[in-house]
mmCIF file of C-alpha atoms and ligand atoms in Angstrom:
data_model
loop_
_atom_site.group_PDB
_atom_site.id
_atom_site.type_symbol
_atom_site.label_atom_id
_atom_site.label_comp_id
_atom_site.label_asym_id
_atom_site.label_seq_id
_atom_site.Cartn_x
_atom_site.Cartn_y
_atom_site.Cartn_z
ATOM 1 C CA MET N 1 -7.160 -8.773 -15.737
ATOM 2 C CA THR N 2 -4.680 -6.379 -14.080
ATOM 3 C CA GLU N 3 -2.213 -7.861 -11.600
ATOM 4 C CA PRO N 4 -2.326 -6.327 -8.109
ATOM 5 C CA SER N 5 0.785 -4.183 -7.578
ATOM 6 C CA PRO N 6 3.419 -6.016 -5.492
ATOM 7 C CA LEU N 7 3.734 -5.008 -1.862
ATOM 8 C CA PRO N 8 6.582 -2.544 -1.231
ATOM 9 C CA LYS N 9 9.697 -3.831 0.556
ATOM 10 C CA GLY N 10 10.887 -0.373 1.534
ATOM 11 C CA THR N 11 10.862 3.190 0.325
ATOM 12 C CA GLN N 12 12.330 3.834 -3.082
ATOM 13 C CA PRO N 13 13.198 7.462 -3.798
ATOM 14 C CA GLU N 14 13.708 8.189 -7.490
ATOM 15 C CA GLY N 15 17.018 6.824 -8.787
ATOM 16 C CA ALA N 16 17.842 4.740 -5.684
ATOM 17 C CA ARG N 17 19.258 1.396 -6.875
ATOM 18 C CA ASN N 18 19.402 -0.424 -3.544
ATOM 19 C CA GLN N 19 18.478 -0.083 0.131
ATOM 20 C CA GLN N 20 21.686 1.732 1.020
ATOM 21 C CA GLU N 21 21.057 4.370 -1.629
ATOM 22 C CA ALA N 22 17.401 4.701 -0.613
ATOM 23 C CA SER N 23 18.389 5.239 2.998
ATOM 24 C CA ARG N 24 21.092 7.791 2.120
ATOM 25 C CA GLN N 25 18.720 9.735 -0.138
ATOM 26 C CA VAL N 26 16.049 9.849 2.582
ATOM 27 C CA ARG N 27 18.579 11.108 5.160
ATOM 28 C CA GLU N 28 19.909 13.763 2.796
ATOM 29 C CA MET N 29 16.395 14.875 1.879
ATOM 30 C CA PHE N 30 15.259 15.358 5.506
ATOM 31 C CA THR N 31 18.555 17.043 6.294
ATOM 32 C CA ARG N 32 17.915 19.548 3.477
ATOM 33 C CA ILE N 33 14.345 20.357 4.508
ATOM 34 C CA ALA N 34 14.964 20.392 8.303
ATOM 35 C CA PRO N 35 14.964 24.231 8.601
ATOM 36 C CA ARG N 36 11.458 24.554 7.131
ATOM 37 C CA TYR N 37 10.095 21.163 8.217
ATOM 38 C CA ASP N 38 7.869 22.316 11.106
ATOM 39 C CA LEU N 39 6.487 25.329 9.298
ATOM 40 C CA LEU N 40 5.531 23.252 6.265
ATOM 41 C CA ASN N 41 4.124 20.393 8.329
ATOM 42 C CA HIS N 42 1.681 22.679 10.111
ATOM 43 C CA LEU N 43 0.884 24.739 7.023
ATOM 44 C CA LEU N 44 0.358 21.888 4.549
ATOM 45 C CA SER N 45 -1.786 19.877 6.964
ATOM 46 C CA ALA N 46 -3.727 22.971 8.110
ATOM 47 C CA GLN N 47 -2.504 22.131 11.659
ATOM 48 C CA MET N 48 -4.094 18.666 11.486
ATOM 49 C CA ASP N 49 -0.700 17.093 12.195
ATOM 50 C CA ARG N 50 -0.939 18.352 15.800
ATOM 51 C CA LEU N 51 -4.314 16.673 16.173
ATOM 52 C CA TRP N 52 -3.065 13.323 14.778
ATOM 53 C CA ARG N 53 -0.145 13.220 17.209
ATOM 54 C CA ALA N 54 -2.395 14.290 20.121
ATOM 55 C CA ARG N 55 -4.836 11.506 19.234
ATOM 56 C CA ALA N 56 -1.985 8.955 19.228
ATOM 57 C CA ALA N 57 -0.776 10.235 22.616
ATOM 58 C CA GLU N 58 -4.309 9.966 24.027
ATOM 59 C CA GLU N 59 -4.586 6.359 22.786
ATOM 60 C CA LEU N 60 -1.260 5.460 24.399
ATOM 61 C CA LYS N 61 -1.988 7.273 27.681
ATOM 62 C CA PRO N 62 -2.258 4.128 29.861
ATOM 63 C CA ILE N 63 1.396 3.303 29.068
ATOM 64 C CA LEU N 64 2.596 6.913 29.165
ATOM 65 C CA GLU N 65 1.154 7.427 32.658
ATOM 66 C CA ARG N 66 3.335 4.671 34.131
ATOM 67 C CA PRO N 67 6.425 6.245 35.779
ATOM 68 C CA ASP N 68 8.405 3.027 35.204
ATOM 69 C CA ALA N 69 7.662 2.906 31.453
ATOM 70 C CA ARG N 70 10.429 3.527 28.910
ATOM 71 C CA VAL N 71 9.355 4.964 25.554
ATOM 72 C CA LEU N 72 11.274 5.340 22.280
ATOM 73 C CA ASP N 73 9.985 7.711 19.592
ATOM 74 C CA LEU N 74 11.644 6.576 16.369
ATOM 75 C CA CYS N 75 12.173 8.785 13.313
ATOM 76 C CA CYS N 76 11.394 11.569 15.775
ATOM 77 C CA GLY N 77 12.418 14.388 13.417
ATOM 78 C CA THR N 78 12.059 17.717 15.205
ATOM 79 C CA GLY N 79 10.397 15.967 18.153
ATOM 80 C CA ASP N 80 6.714 16.822 17.820
ATOM 81 C CA LEU N 81 5.375 13.341 18.633
ATOM 82 C CA ALA N 82 7.843 12.968 21.517
ATOM 83 C CA PHE N 83 6.599 16.304 22.920
ATOM 84 C CA ALA N 84 2.946 15.280 22.483
ATOM 85 C CA LEU N 85 3.655 12.001 24.331
ATOM 86 C CA GLN N 86 5.545 13.851 27.051
ATOM 87 C CA ARG N 87 2.513 16.005 27.823
ATOM 88 C CA LYS N 88 0.641 12.850 28.905
ATOM 89 C CA ALA N 89 3.596 11.161 30.492
ATOM 90 C CA LYS N 90 5.265 10.198 33.671
ATOM 91 C CA ALA N 91 7.205 7.689 31.552
ATOM 92 C CA ARG N 92 10.782 8.324 30.384
ATOM 93 C CA ILE N 93 10.809 9.280 26.706
ATOM 94 C CA LEU N 94 13.699 9.180 24.265
ATOM 95 C CA GLY N 95 13.723 10.396 20.653
ATOM 96 C CA ALA N 96 15.883 8.971 17.843
ATOM 97 C CA ASP N 97 16.415 9.952 14.221
ATOM 98 C CA PHE N 98 19.216 9.616 11.668
ATOM 99 C CA SER N 99 19.147 13.220 10.403
ATOM 100 C CA HIS N 100 21.402 15.394 12.540
ATOM 101 C CA PRO N 101 19.776 18.791 11.686
ATOM 102 C CA MET N 102 16.321 17.428 12.586
ATOM 103 C CA LEU N 103 17.701 16.443 16.004
ATOM 104 C CA VAL N 104 19.385 19.811 16.497
ATOM 105 C CA ARG N 105 15.996 21.447 15.973
ATOM 106 C CA ALA N 106 14.353 18.950 18.371
ATOM 107 C CA ARG N 107 16.935 19.778 21.065
ATOM 108 C CA GLU N 108 16.402 23.527 20.577
ATOM 109 C CA LYS N 109 12.641 23.050 20.944
ATOM 110 C CA ALA N 110 13.110 20.910 24.063
ATOM 111 C CA LEU N 111 15.247 23.623 25.646
ATOM 112 C CA ALA N 112 12.848 26.420 24.675
ATOM 113 C CA ALA N 113 9.724 24.653 26.002
ATOM 114 C CA ASN N 114 9.271 25.169 29.685
ATOM 115 C CA ASP N 115 6.192 22.960 29.976
ATOM 116 C CA VAL N 116 8.023 19.698 29.338
ATOM 117 C CA ALA N 117 11.086 18.071 30.927
ATOM 118 C CA PRO N 118 13.957 17.903 28.414
ATOM 119 C CA ILE N 119 13.758 14.780 26.274
ATOM 120 C CA PRO N 120 17.065 13.189 25.211
ATOM 121 C CA PHE N 121 17.335 13.049 21.407
ATOM 122 C CA LEU N 122 19.931 10.787 19.855
ATOM 123 C CA GLU N 123 21.212 9.982 16.395
ATOM 124 C CA ALA N 124 20.372 6.420 15.334
ATOM 125 C CA ASP N 125 19.229 4.442 12.316
ATOM 126 C CA ALA N 126 15.858 2.769 12.875
ATOM 127 C CA LEU N 127 17.158 -0.344 11.111
ATOM 128 C CA ARG N 128 20.143 -0.739 13.503
ATOM 129 C CA LEU N 129 19.116 0.540 16.910
ATOM 130 C CA PRO N 130 21.771 0.954 19.591
ATOM 131 C CA PHE N 131 19.588 -0.665 22.292
ATOM 132 C CA SER N 132 19.580 -4.116 23.742
ATOM 133 C CA GLU N 133 16.738 -6.575 23.347
ATOM 134 C CA GLY N 134 13.625 -5.779 25.395
ATOM 135 C CA SER N 135 14.515 -2.174 26.320
ATOM 136 C CA PHE N 136 11.175 -0.374 25.816
ATOM 137 C CA ASP N 137 7.537 -0.595 26.909
ATOM 138 C CA LEU N 138 6.445 1.503 23.933
ATOM 139 C CA VAL N 139 8.005 2.349 20.558
ATOM 140 C CA THR N 140 6.277 5.020 18.467
ATOM 141 C CA SER N 141 6.847 6.627 15.102
ATOM 142 C CA ALA N 142 4.925 9.399 13.326
ATOM 143 C CA PHE N 143 5.153 9.707 9.550
ATOM 144 C CA GLY N 144 8.671 8.266 9.597
ATOM 145 C CA PHE N 145 8.203 4.524 9.148
ATOM 146 C CA ARG N 146 7.119 4.907 5.491
ATOM 147 C CA ASN N 147 10.610 6.236 4.745
ATOM 148 C CA LEU N 148 12.502 3.142 5.897
ATOM 149 C CA ALA N 149 14.494 1.279 3.270
ATOM 150 C CA ASN N 150 13.169 -2.087 4.500
ATOM 151 C CA TYR N 151 9.792 -2.295 6.256
ATOM 152 C CA ALA N 152 9.985 -5.904 7.492
ATOM 153 C CA ASP N 153 13.468 -5.269 8.929
ATOM 154 C CA GLY N 154 12.185 -2.074 10.592
ATOM 155 C CA LEU N 155 9.338 -3.973 12.260
ATOM 156 C CA LYS N 156 11.716 -6.748 13.376
ATOM 157 C CA GLU N 157 14.133 -4.209 14.872
ATOM 158 C CA ILE N 158 11.277 -2.545 16.803
ATOM 159 C CA PHE N 159 10.106 -6.011 17.940
ATOM 160 C CA ARG N 160 13.636 -6.745 19.211
ATOM 161 C CA VAL N 161 13.884 -3.588 21.351
ATOM 162 C CA LEU N 162 10.341 -3.895 22.750
ATOM 163 C CA LYS N 163 9.862 -5.749 26.016
ATOM 164 C CA PRO N 164 7.513 -8.756 25.813
ATOM 165 C CA GLY N 165 4.090 -7.145 26.297
ATOM 166 C CA GLY N 166 5.436 -3.847 24.900
ATOM 167 C CA THR N 167 3.406 -1.798 22.412
ATOM 168 C CA LEU N 168 4.162 -0.434 18.965
ATOM 169 C CA GLY N 169 2.300 2.706 17.809
ATOM 170 C CA ILE N 170 2.879 3.911 14.261
ATOM 171 C CA LEU N 171 1.135 6.912 12.714
ATOM 172 C CA GLU N 172 1.305 6.859 8.939
ATOM 173 C CA PHE N 173 -0.394 8.438 5.987
ATOM 174 C CA ALA N 174 -2.835 6.341 3.974
ATOM 175 C CA GLU N 175 -4.793 6.842 0.773
ATOM 176 C CA PRO N 176 -8.416 7.874 1.398
ATOM 177 C CA ALA N 177 -11.111 5.851 -0.390
ATOM 178 C CA PRO N 178 -12.244 7.085 -3.848
ATOM 179 C CA GLY N 179 -15.118 9.569 -3.837
ATOM 180 C CA LEU N 180 -15.435 13.313 -3.978
ATOM 181 C CA LEU N 181 -13.615 14.015 -0.688
ATOM 182 C CA GLY N 182 -10.916 11.367 -1.232
ATOM 183 C CA ASP N 183 -10.304 12.547 -4.801
ATOM 184 C CA THR N 184 -10.106 16.184 -3.692
ATOM 185 C CA TYR N 185 -7.618 15.156 -1.023
ATOM 186 C CA ARG N 186 -5.542 13.283 -3.645
ATOM 187 C CA PHE N 187 -5.581 16.291 -5.950
ATOM 188 C CA TYR N 188 -4.376 18.455 -3.068
ATOM 189 C CA THR N 189 -1.557 16.103 -1.961
ATOM 190 C CA ARG N 190 -0.364 15.253 -5.486
ATOM 191 C CA THR N 191 -0.677 18.646 -7.163
ATOM 192 C CA VAL N 192 -1.011 21.540 -4.718
ATOM 193 C CA LEU N 193 1.118 20.300 -1.801
ATOM 194 C CA PRO N 194 4.322 19.592 -3.810
ATOM 195 C CA LYS N 195 4.120 23.066 -5.360
ATOM 196 C CA ILE N 196 3.705 24.922 -2.033
ATOM 197 C CA GLY N 197 6.221 22.634 -0.273
ATOM 198 C CA GLY N 198 8.764 22.997 -3.072
ATOM 199 C CA TRP N 199 8.297 26.739 -3.221
ATOM 200 C CA ILE N 200 8.704 27.379 0.527
ATOM 201 C CA SER N 201 11.434 24.801 1.192
ATOM 202 C CA GLY N 202 13.257 25.385 -2.094
ATOM 203 C CA ASP N 203 13.280 21.571 -2.510
ATOM 204 C CA SER N 204 10.580 20.481 -4.941
ATOM 205 C CA ALA N 205 11.972 16.912 -5.123
ATOM 206 C CA ALA N 206 11.380 16.394 -1.385
ATOM 207 C CA TYR N 207 7.750 17.499 -1.597
ATOM 208 C CA ALA N 208 7.153 15.484 -4.772
ATOM 209 C CA TYR N 209 8.519 12.426 -2.894
ATOM 210 C CA LEU N 210 5.900 12.819 -0.137
ATOM 211 C CA PRO N 211 2.710 11.903 -2.111
ATOM 212 C CA LYS N 212 4.599 9.263 -4.137
ATOM 213 C CA SER N 213 5.842 7.552 -0.987
ATOM 214 C CA VAL N 214 2.320 7.564 0.470
ATOM 215 C CA ALA N 215 0.857 6.062 -2.729
ATOM 216 C CA ARG N 216 3.519 3.308 -2.683
ATOM 217 C CA PHE N 217 3.040 2.456 1.003
ATOM 218 C CA PHE N 218 0.821 -0.361 2.298
ATOM 219 C CA ARG N 219 -2.899 0.020 2.668
ATOM 220 C CA PRO N 220 -3.695 -0.158 6.417
ATOM 221 C CA GLU N 221 -5.009 -3.748 6.102
ATOM 222 C CA GLU N 222 -1.812 -4.806 4.315
ATOM 223 C CA PHE N 223 0.344 -3.202 6.981
ATOM 224 C CA ALA N 224 -1.662 -5.013 9.668
ATOM 225 C CA SER N 225 -0.921 -8.311 7.864
ATOM 226 C CA LEU N 226 2.805 -7.523 7.779
ATOM 227 C CA LEU N 227 2.751 -6.796 11.521
ATOM 228 C CA LYS N 228 1.150 -10.204 12.137
ATOM 229 C CA GLU N 229 3.669 -11.937 9.831
ATOM 230 C CA VAL N 230 6.562 -10.444 11.799
ATOM 231 C CA GLY N 231 5.046 -11.862 14.998
ATOM 232 C CA TYR N 232 3.113 -8.994 16.593
ATOM 233 C CA GLY N 233 -0.151 -9.662 18.390
ATOM 234 C CA ASN N 234 -3.247 -7.571 19.133
ATOM 235 C CA VAL N 235 -2.799 -5.838 15.761
ATOM 236 C CA ARG N 236 -5.313 -3.086 14.988
ATOM 237 C CA PHE N 237 -5.588 0.361 13.423
ATOM 238 C CA HIS N 238 -7.722 3.501 13.650
ATOM 239 C CA LEU N 239 -8.300 5.735 10.644
ATOM 240 C CA MET N 240 -8.497 9.527 10.921
ATOM 241 C CA THR N 241 -9.377 12.444 8.637
ATOM 242 C CA LEU N 242 -11.110 10.710 5.686
ATOM 243 C CA GLY N 243 -8.806 7.707 6.097
ATOM 244 C CA SER N 244 -5.750 9.804 5.187
ATOM 245 C CA VAL N 245 -3.936 8.860 8.410
ATOM 246 C CA ALA N 246 -3.813 5.528 10.241
ATOM 247 C CA LEU N 247 -2.690 4.849 13.794
ATOM 248 C CA HIS N 248 -1.363 1.273 13.814
ATOM 249 C CA LEU N 249 -1.143 -0.492 17.154
ATOM 250 C CA ALA N 250 0.377 -3.873 17.978
ATOM 251 C CA VAL N 251 1.961 -5.727 20.876
ATOM 252 C CA ARG N 252 5.069 -7.889 21.146
ATOM 253 C CA PRO N 253 3.674 -11.099 22.663
HETATM 254 C C1 LIG I 301 8.337 12.923 7.980
HETATM 255 S S1 LIG I 301 9.575 13.046 9.221
HETATM 256 C C2 LIG I 301 8.650 12.762 10.690
HETATM 257 C C3 LIG I 301 9.213 13.453 11.884
HETATM 258 C C4 LIG I 301 8.366 13.420 13.149
HETATM 259 N N1 LIG I 301 8.137 12.075 13.623
HETATM 260 C C5 LIG I 301 7.052 14.136 12.985
HETATM 261 O O1 LIG I 301 6.017 13.596 13.377
HETATM 262 O O2 LIG I 301 7.066 15.265 12.497
HETATM 263 C C6 LIG I 301 10.427 11.528 8.989
HETATM 264 C C7 LIG I 301 11.692 11.406 9.816
HETATM 265 O O3 LIG I 301 12.143 10.041 9.726
HETATM 266 C C8 LIG I 301 13.546 10.055 9.763
HETATM 267 N N2 LIG I 301 14.021 8.768 9.245
HETATM 268 C C9 LIG I 301 13.740 8.210 8.052
HETATM 269 N N3 LIG I 301 14.375 7.022 7.938
HETATM 270 C C10 LIG I 301 15.046 6.828 9.100
HETATM 271 C C11 LIG I 301 15.876 5.789 9.601
HETATM 272 N N4 LIG I 301 16.162 4.709 8.879
HETATM 273 N N5 LIG I 301 16.372 5.907 10.845
HETATM 274 C C12 LIG I 301 16.112 6.995 11.603
HETATM 275 N N6 LIG I 301 15.356 8.023 11.183
HETATM 276 C C13 LIG I 301 14.825 7.937 9.945
HETATM 277 C C14 LIG I 301 13.924 11.257 8.918
HETATM 278 O O4 LIG I 301 15.236 11.699 9.154
HETATM 279 C C15 LIG I 301 12.862 12.274 9.328
HETATM 280 O O5 LIG I 301 13.304 13.102 10.375
#
């Protein structure tokens, strides 16, 4: 009988010996690919990434429409989820990421867009947030959480900065179920995507990391259990696009 693989504690890029090294490698990797990040995101997902963020924003609309609500988009990268949330929002939105070049790009996009009010983007590590307890009504993250060096600590830190009654919304990749479509998707993400990503970005290691980190991450049901263990309530998730993306929702009681 084969043992089930142990649940991951945090991301583990190749060669990282501890959490500090994992975190540094992740930051350096996103810093390297920042100039081509948006182009590759849209290209490799055939623009589906826009749809996933729009769907998350739609789901979170009741909070975003409140003018008094404060929202933090964590691991915001070049800001695309923050911008998608802003389109629905009267709430005040803030973006945070620990890769400086990603934030520079986010700020440039915020200045260039004339349909959205400028969003403040600040440099911060998701595992040590510079906010006091109970600061936000909503904390979101799109495709960033999987890269944290410690998942339980990340969820606890989000819990800390959420107000009681505040909502967590995490978009993450998942592995589609076996079958023709799921297997084709896996072939694409494991074989085709790293080649195109490596070729265009000039960083094949970064685009080889992507499918490996998705395969290592929790299944949506496992992630829901971790959320409950940490103390979140009203835990649920919605799957999209053959189960390749999950929107996880939970509330700080
Ligand atoms: C795949 S990108 C996602 C960016 C954006 N949310 C989007 O939807 O395109 C992951 C981002 O997470 C950031 N990140 C990873 N670990 C982080 C941490 N511990 N603290 C802050 N940002 C982190 C990276 O710098 C990177 O910009």
